[in-house]
PDB file of C-alpha atoms in Angstrom:
ATOM      1  CA  MET T1176      13.419 171.587  85.719  1.00  0.00           C
ATOM      2  CA  LEU T1177      14.409 174.409  83.360  1.00  0.00           C
ATOM      3  CA  ASP T1178      11.925 176.693  85.109  1.00  0.00           C
ATOM      4  CA  GLN T1179      13.545 175.764  88.438  1.00  0.00           C
ATOM      5  CA  TYR T1180      16.974 176.618  87.004  1.00  0.00           C
ATOM      6  CA  GLN T1181      15.777 180.027  85.790  1.00  0.00           C
ATOM      7  CA  ARG T1182      13.927 180.866  89.026  1.00  0.00           C
ATOM      8  CA  PHE T1183      16.950 179.931  91.171  1.00  0.00           C
ATOM      9  CA  PRO T1184      20.097 180.976  89.239  1.00  0.00           C
ATOM     10  CA  ASP T1185      22.198 180.567  92.411  1.00  0.00           C
ATOM     11  CA  LYS T1186      22.836 176.811  92.572  1.00  0.00           C
ATOM     12  CA  GLY T1187      23.287 176.941  96.355  1.00  0.00           C
ATOM     13  CA  GLY T1188      19.720 178.179  96.892  1.00  0.00           C
ATOM     14  CA  ARG T1189      18.078 175.976  94.280  1.00  0.00           C
ATOM     15  CA  PRO T1190      16.006 173.016  95.488  1.00  0.00           C
ATOM     16  CA  GLY T1191      17.353 169.664  94.260  1.00  0.00           C
ATOM     17  CA  TYR T1192      13.944 168.584  92.990  1.00  0.00           C
ATOM     18  CA  ILE T1193      10.575 169.744  91.677  1.00  0.00           C
ATOM     19  CA  LEU T1194       7.207 168.558  92.955  1.00  0.00           C
ATOM     20  CA  TRP T1195       5.161 166.612  90.396  1.00  0.00           C
ATOM     21  CA  ASN T1196       1.858 165.167  91.622  1.00  0.00           C
ATOM     22  CA  GLY T1197       3.296 164.945  95.125  1.00  0.00           C
ATOM     23  CA  LEU T1198       6.559 163.282  94.024  1.00  0.00           C
ATOM     24  CA  LYS T1199       9.996 164.866  94.465  1.00  0.00           C
ATOM     25  CA  VAL T1200      11.400 164.596  90.927  1.00  0.00           C
ATOM     26  CA  LYS T1201      15.143 164.944  90.331  1.00  0.00           C
ATOM     27  CA  THR T1202      17.503 164.748  87.374  1.00  0.00           C
ATOM     28  CA  ALA T1203      20.417 163.389  89.455  1.00  0.00           C
ATOM     29  CA  ASP T1204      20.820 161.789  92.865  1.00  0.00           C
ATOM     30  CA  CYS T1205      23.787 161.681  95.227  1.00  0.00           C
ATOM     31  CA  ILE T1206      24.374 158.601  97.398  1.00  0.00           C
ATOM     32  CA  PRO T1207      26.894 158.506 100.262  1.00  0.00           C
ATOM     33  CA  VAL T1208      29.515 155.787  99.716  1.00  0.00           C
ATOM     34  CA  PRO T1209      32.493 154.502 101.696  1.00  0.00           C
ATOM     35  CA  ARG T1210      36.018 155.368 100.554  1.00  0.00           C
ATOM     36  CA  ASP T1211      36.371 151.783  99.306  1.00  0.00           C
ATOM     37  CA  GLY T1212      33.362 149.580  98.689  1.00  0.00           C
ATOM     38  CA  GLN T1213      31.152 148.082  96.020  1.00  0.00           C
ATOM     39  CA  VAL T1214      28.233 149.353  93.974  1.00  0.00           C
ATOM     40  CA  GLU T1215      25.491 147.106  92.639  1.00  0.00           C
ATOM     41  CA  ALA T1216      22.875 148.143  90.085  1.00  0.00           C
ATOM     42  CA  GLU T1217      19.820 146.058  89.270  1.00  0.00           C
ATOM     43  CA  LEU T1218      17.830 146.937  86.165  1.00  0.00           C
ATOM     44  CA  ILE T1219      14.313 145.922  87.193  1.00  0.00           C
ATOM     45  CA  SER T1220      12.080 146.905  84.268  1.00  0.00           C
ATOM     46  CA  ALA T1221      11.900 149.109  81.188  1.00  0.00           C
ATOM     47  CA  LYS T1222       9.382 149.997  78.536  1.00  0.00           C
ATOM     48  CA  THR T1223      11.047 148.960  75.297  1.00  0.00           C
ATOM     49  CA  ASP T1224       9.950 151.819  73.022  1.00  0.00           C
ATOM     50  CA  VAL T1225      13.143 153.693  73.983  1.00  0.00           C
ATOM     51  CA  GLU T1226      16.576 152.235  74.875  1.00  0.00           C
ATOM     52  CA  GLN T1227      17.301 153.254  78.463  1.00  0.00           C
ATOM     53  CA  GLY T1228      19.889 152.850  81.177  1.00  0.00           C
ATOM     54  CA  LEU T1229      21.712 154.583  83.993  1.00  0.00           C
ATOM     55  CA  ASP T1230      24.932 156.432  84.672  1.00  0.00           C
ATOM     56  CA  MET T1231      26.939 156.220  87.887  1.00  0.00           C
ATOM     57  CA  LYS T1232      29.664 158.855  88.357  1.00  0.00           C
ATOM     58  CA  ILE T1233      32.217 159.052  91.141  1.00  0.00           C
ATOM     59  CA  ASN T1234      35.115 161.296  92.147  1.00  0.00           C
ATOM     60  CA  GLY T1235      37.496 158.334  92.118  1.00  0.00           C
ATOM     61  CA  TRP T1236      36.901 155.140  90.173  1.00  0.00           C
ATOM     62  CA  ILE T1237      34.671 152.160  89.516  1.00  0.00           C
ATOM     63  CA  GLN T1238      36.639 149.014  88.652  1.00  0.00           C
ATOM     64  CA  LEU T1239      35.318 147.666  85.358  1.00  0.00           C
ATOM     65  CA  MET T1240      37.145 144.401  84.711  1.00  0.00           C
ATOM     66  CA  ASP T1241      40.707 145.480  83.790  1.00  0.00           C
ATOM     67  CA  ARG T1242      40.185 149.255  83.833  1.00  0.00           C
ATOM     68  CA  ARG T1243      39.005 152.017  86.116  1.00  0.00           C
ATOM     69  CA  VAL T1244      36.367 154.536  85.046  1.00  0.00           C
ATOM     70  CA  ASP T1245      34.850 157.553  86.767  1.00  0.00           C
ATOM     71  CA  THR T1246      31.541 157.202  84.921  1.00  0.00           C
ATOM     72  CA  LEU T1247      29.843 153.865  84.244  1.00  0.00           C
ATOM     73  CA  ARG T1248      26.936 153.697  81.793  1.00  0.00           C
ATOM     74  CA  THR T1249      24.784 150.549  81.928  1.00  0.00           C
ATOM     75  CA  TRP T1250      21.972 149.897  79.433  1.00  0.00           C
ATOM     76  CA  TYR T1251      18.837 147.859  80.105  1.00  0.00           C
ATOM     77  CA  ASP T1252      18.891 144.688  77.982  1.00  0.00           C
ATOM     78  CA  PRO T1253      16.399 141.918  78.825  1.00  0.00           C
ATOM     79  CA  ASN T1254      18.805 139.368  77.263  1.00  0.00           C
ATOM     80  CA  LEU T1255      21.565 140.119  79.800  1.00  0.00           C
ATOM     81  CA  GLU T1256      21.853 139.575  83.529  1.00  0.00           C
ATOM     82  CA  PRO T1257      19.930 142.388  85.269  1.00  0.00           C
ATOM     83  CA  VAL T1258      22.478 142.869  88.084  1.00  0.00           C
ATOM     84  CA  VAL T1259      26.007 144.294  87.827  1.00  0.00           C
ATOM     85  CA  ARG T1260      28.385 144.750  90.773  1.00  0.00           C
ATOM     86  CA  TYR T1261      31.741 146.514  90.809  1.00  0.00           C
ATOM     87  CA  PRO T1262      34.356 147.679  93.343  1.00  0.00           C
ATOM     88  CA  LEU T1263      34.593 151.439  93.813  1.00  0.00           C
ATOM     89  CA  HIS T1264      36.925 154.007  95.325  1.00  0.00           C
ATOM     90  CA  SER T1265      35.649 157.464  96.277  1.00  0.00           C
ATOM     91  CA  ARG T1266      37.735 160.508  97.146  1.00  0.00           C
ATOM     92  CA  ASP T1267      34.768 162.561  98.432  1.00  0.00           C
ATOM     93  CA  GLY T1268      32.307 159.915  99.707  1.00  0.00           C
ATOM     94  CA  PHE T1269      29.613 160.342  97.054  1.00  0.00           C
ATOM     95  CA  LEU T1270      28.251 158.515  93.990  1.00  0.00           C
ATOM     96  CA  TRP T1271      26.034 160.380  91.509  1.00  0.00           C
ATOM     97  CA  VAL T1272      23.266 158.539  89.632  1.00  0.00           C
ATOM     98  CA  TRP T1273      20.939 159.530  86.751  1.00  0.00           C
ATOM     99  CA  ASN T1274      18.988 157.906  83.936  1.00  0.00           C
ATOM    100  CA  VAL T1275      20.024 157.936  80.263  1.00  0.00           C
ATOM    101  CA  TYR T1276      18.249 157.078  77.016  1.00  0.00           C
ATOM    102  CA  LYS T1277      18.780 156.927  73.263  1.00  0.00           C
ATOM    103  CA  MET T1278      16.955 159.571  71.277  1.00  0.00           C
ATOM    104  CA  LYS T1279      16.135 158.861  67.624  1.00  0.00           C
ATOM    105  CA  ARG T1280      16.465 161.964  65.475  1.00  0.00           C
ATOM    106  CA  PRO T1281      15.458 162.704  61.887  1.00  0.00           C
ATOM    107  CA  GLY T1282      17.630 161.010  59.285  1.00  0.00           C
ATOM    108  CA  GLY T1283      18.115 157.888  61.401  1.00  0.00           C
ATOM    109  CA  ILE T1284      20.609 159.519  63.772  1.00  0.00           C
ATOM    110  CA  THR T1285      20.598 158.255  67.356  1.00  0.00           C
ATOM    111  CA  SER T1286      22.139 160.147  70.265  1.00  0.00           C
ATOM    112  CA  GLU T1287      22.662 159.165  73.883  1.00  0.00           C
ATOM    113  CA  GLU T1288      20.942 161.727  76.105  1.00  0.00           C
ATOM    114  CA  LYS T1289      20.234 162.693  79.712  1.00  0.00           C
ATOM    115  CA  TRP T1290      18.496 165.618  81.432  1.00  0.00           C
ATOM    116  CA  THR T1291      16.412 166.710  78.407  1.00  0.00           C
ATOM    117  CA  GLY T1292      12.669 167.156  77.940  1.00  0.00           C
ATOM    118  CA  ASN T1293      10.666 165.244  80.549  1.00  0.00           C
ATOM    119  CA  ALA T1294      13.649 163.257  81.859  1.00  0.00           C
ATOM    120  CA  GLY T1295      13.868 162.721  85.573  1.00  0.00           C
ATOM    121  CA  PHE T1296      12.999 160.308  88.359  1.00  0.00           C
ATOM    122  CA  TRP T1297      11.643 159.965  91.826  1.00  0.00           C
ATOM    123  CA  VAL T1298      13.585 158.012  94.421  1.00  0.00           C
ATOM    124  CA  GLN T1299      12.244 155.313  96.700  1.00  0.00           C
ATOM    125  CA  GLU T1300      14.785 155.288  99.533  1.00  0.00           C
ATOM    126  CA  VAL T1301      14.953 151.741 100.927  1.00  0.00           C
ATOM    127  CA  SER T1302      17.872 152.687 103.204  1.00  0.00           C
ATOM    128  CA  GLU T1303      20.705 155.230 103.204  1.00  0.00           C
ATOM    129  CA  ARG T1304      22.635 153.020 100.757  1.00  0.00           C
ATOM    130  CA  GLU T1305      19.828 151.326  98.834  1.00  0.00           C
ATOM    131  CA  ARG T1306      17.509 153.216  96.480  1.00  0.00           C
ATOM    132  CA  VAL T1307      14.994 152.400  93.761  1.00  0.00           C
ATOM    133  CA  TYR T1308      14.704 154.879  90.869  1.00  0.00           C
ATOM    134  CA  HIS T1309      11.465 155.341  88.912  1.00  0.00           C
ATOM    135  CA  CYS T1310      12.479 157.109  85.700  1.00  0.00           C
ATOM    136  CA  SER T1311      10.937 159.030  82.842  1.00  0.00           C
ATOM    137  CA  HIS T1312      12.966 159.451  79.662  1.00  0.00           C
ATOM    138  CA  GLY T1313      13.238 162.823  77.966  1.00  0.00           C
ATOM    139  CA  MET T1314      10.927 162.067  75.042  1.00  0.00           C
ATOM    140  CA  ALA T1315       7.923 161.099  77.172  1.00  0.00           C
ATOM    141  CA  GLU T1316       4.984 163.322  76.130  1.00  0.00           C
ATOM    142  CA  THR T1317       4.137 163.727  79.809  1.00  0.00           C
ATOM    143  CA  PRO T1318       6.463 162.347  82.501  1.00  0.00           C
ATOM    144  CA  ASP T1319       6.071 158.577  82.876  1.00  0.00           C
ATOM    145  CA  PHE T1320       8.042 157.402  85.881  1.00  0.00           C
ATOM    146  CA  GLU T1321       7.700 153.731  85.007  1.00  0.00           C
ATOM    147  CA  CYS T1322       9.656 153.986  81.731  1.00  0.00           C
ATOM    148  CA  LEU T1323      12.677 152.557  83.567  1.00  0.00           C
ATOM    149  CA  THR T1324      13.034 151.202  87.085  1.00  0.00           C
ATOM    150  CA  PHE T1325      16.385 150.313  88.623  1.00  0.00           C
ATOM    151  CA  GLU T1326      17.904 149.851  92.071  1.00  0.00           C
ATOM    152  CA  VAL T1327      21.340 150.904  93.325  1.00  0.00           C
ATOM    153  CA  ARG T1328      22.921 149.340  96.420  1.00  0.00           C
ATOM    154  CA  ILE T1329      26.170 150.356  98.114  1.00  0.00           C
ATOM    155  CA  PHE T1330      28.300 147.884 100.110  1.00  0.00           C
TER     156      PHE T1330
END
């Protein structure tokens, strides 16, 4: 992805993906959403060597219980319900999605990361408003797009 960035410094002319073994690999995905609707995320599976999850960002808000947020981070935890669903409001009609992970650093320090190393995903488009993401975290020696799998649905 860094090579892509350097080869296409003009963001408007840069492809939104790279080809990896025939797959279109992205670091972020944009889903069309209604002005007012709901978003549902289902965390399907994760390899447990690295804590992983997803971010959803909107120009507007996602209603999280008693507060509104523009970015919602949800971690995979096999002990919790795998599906979350929240109302949303969008000013521009788009929801951005990407995978996140916790990186363990020397000295026992852990940081929450995205878009580093071999991070990315390919998208299985079920419909215009339903997608399955096959993700590789940034510390994968070679990209492994089954490190985390999740689905996002828009209503």
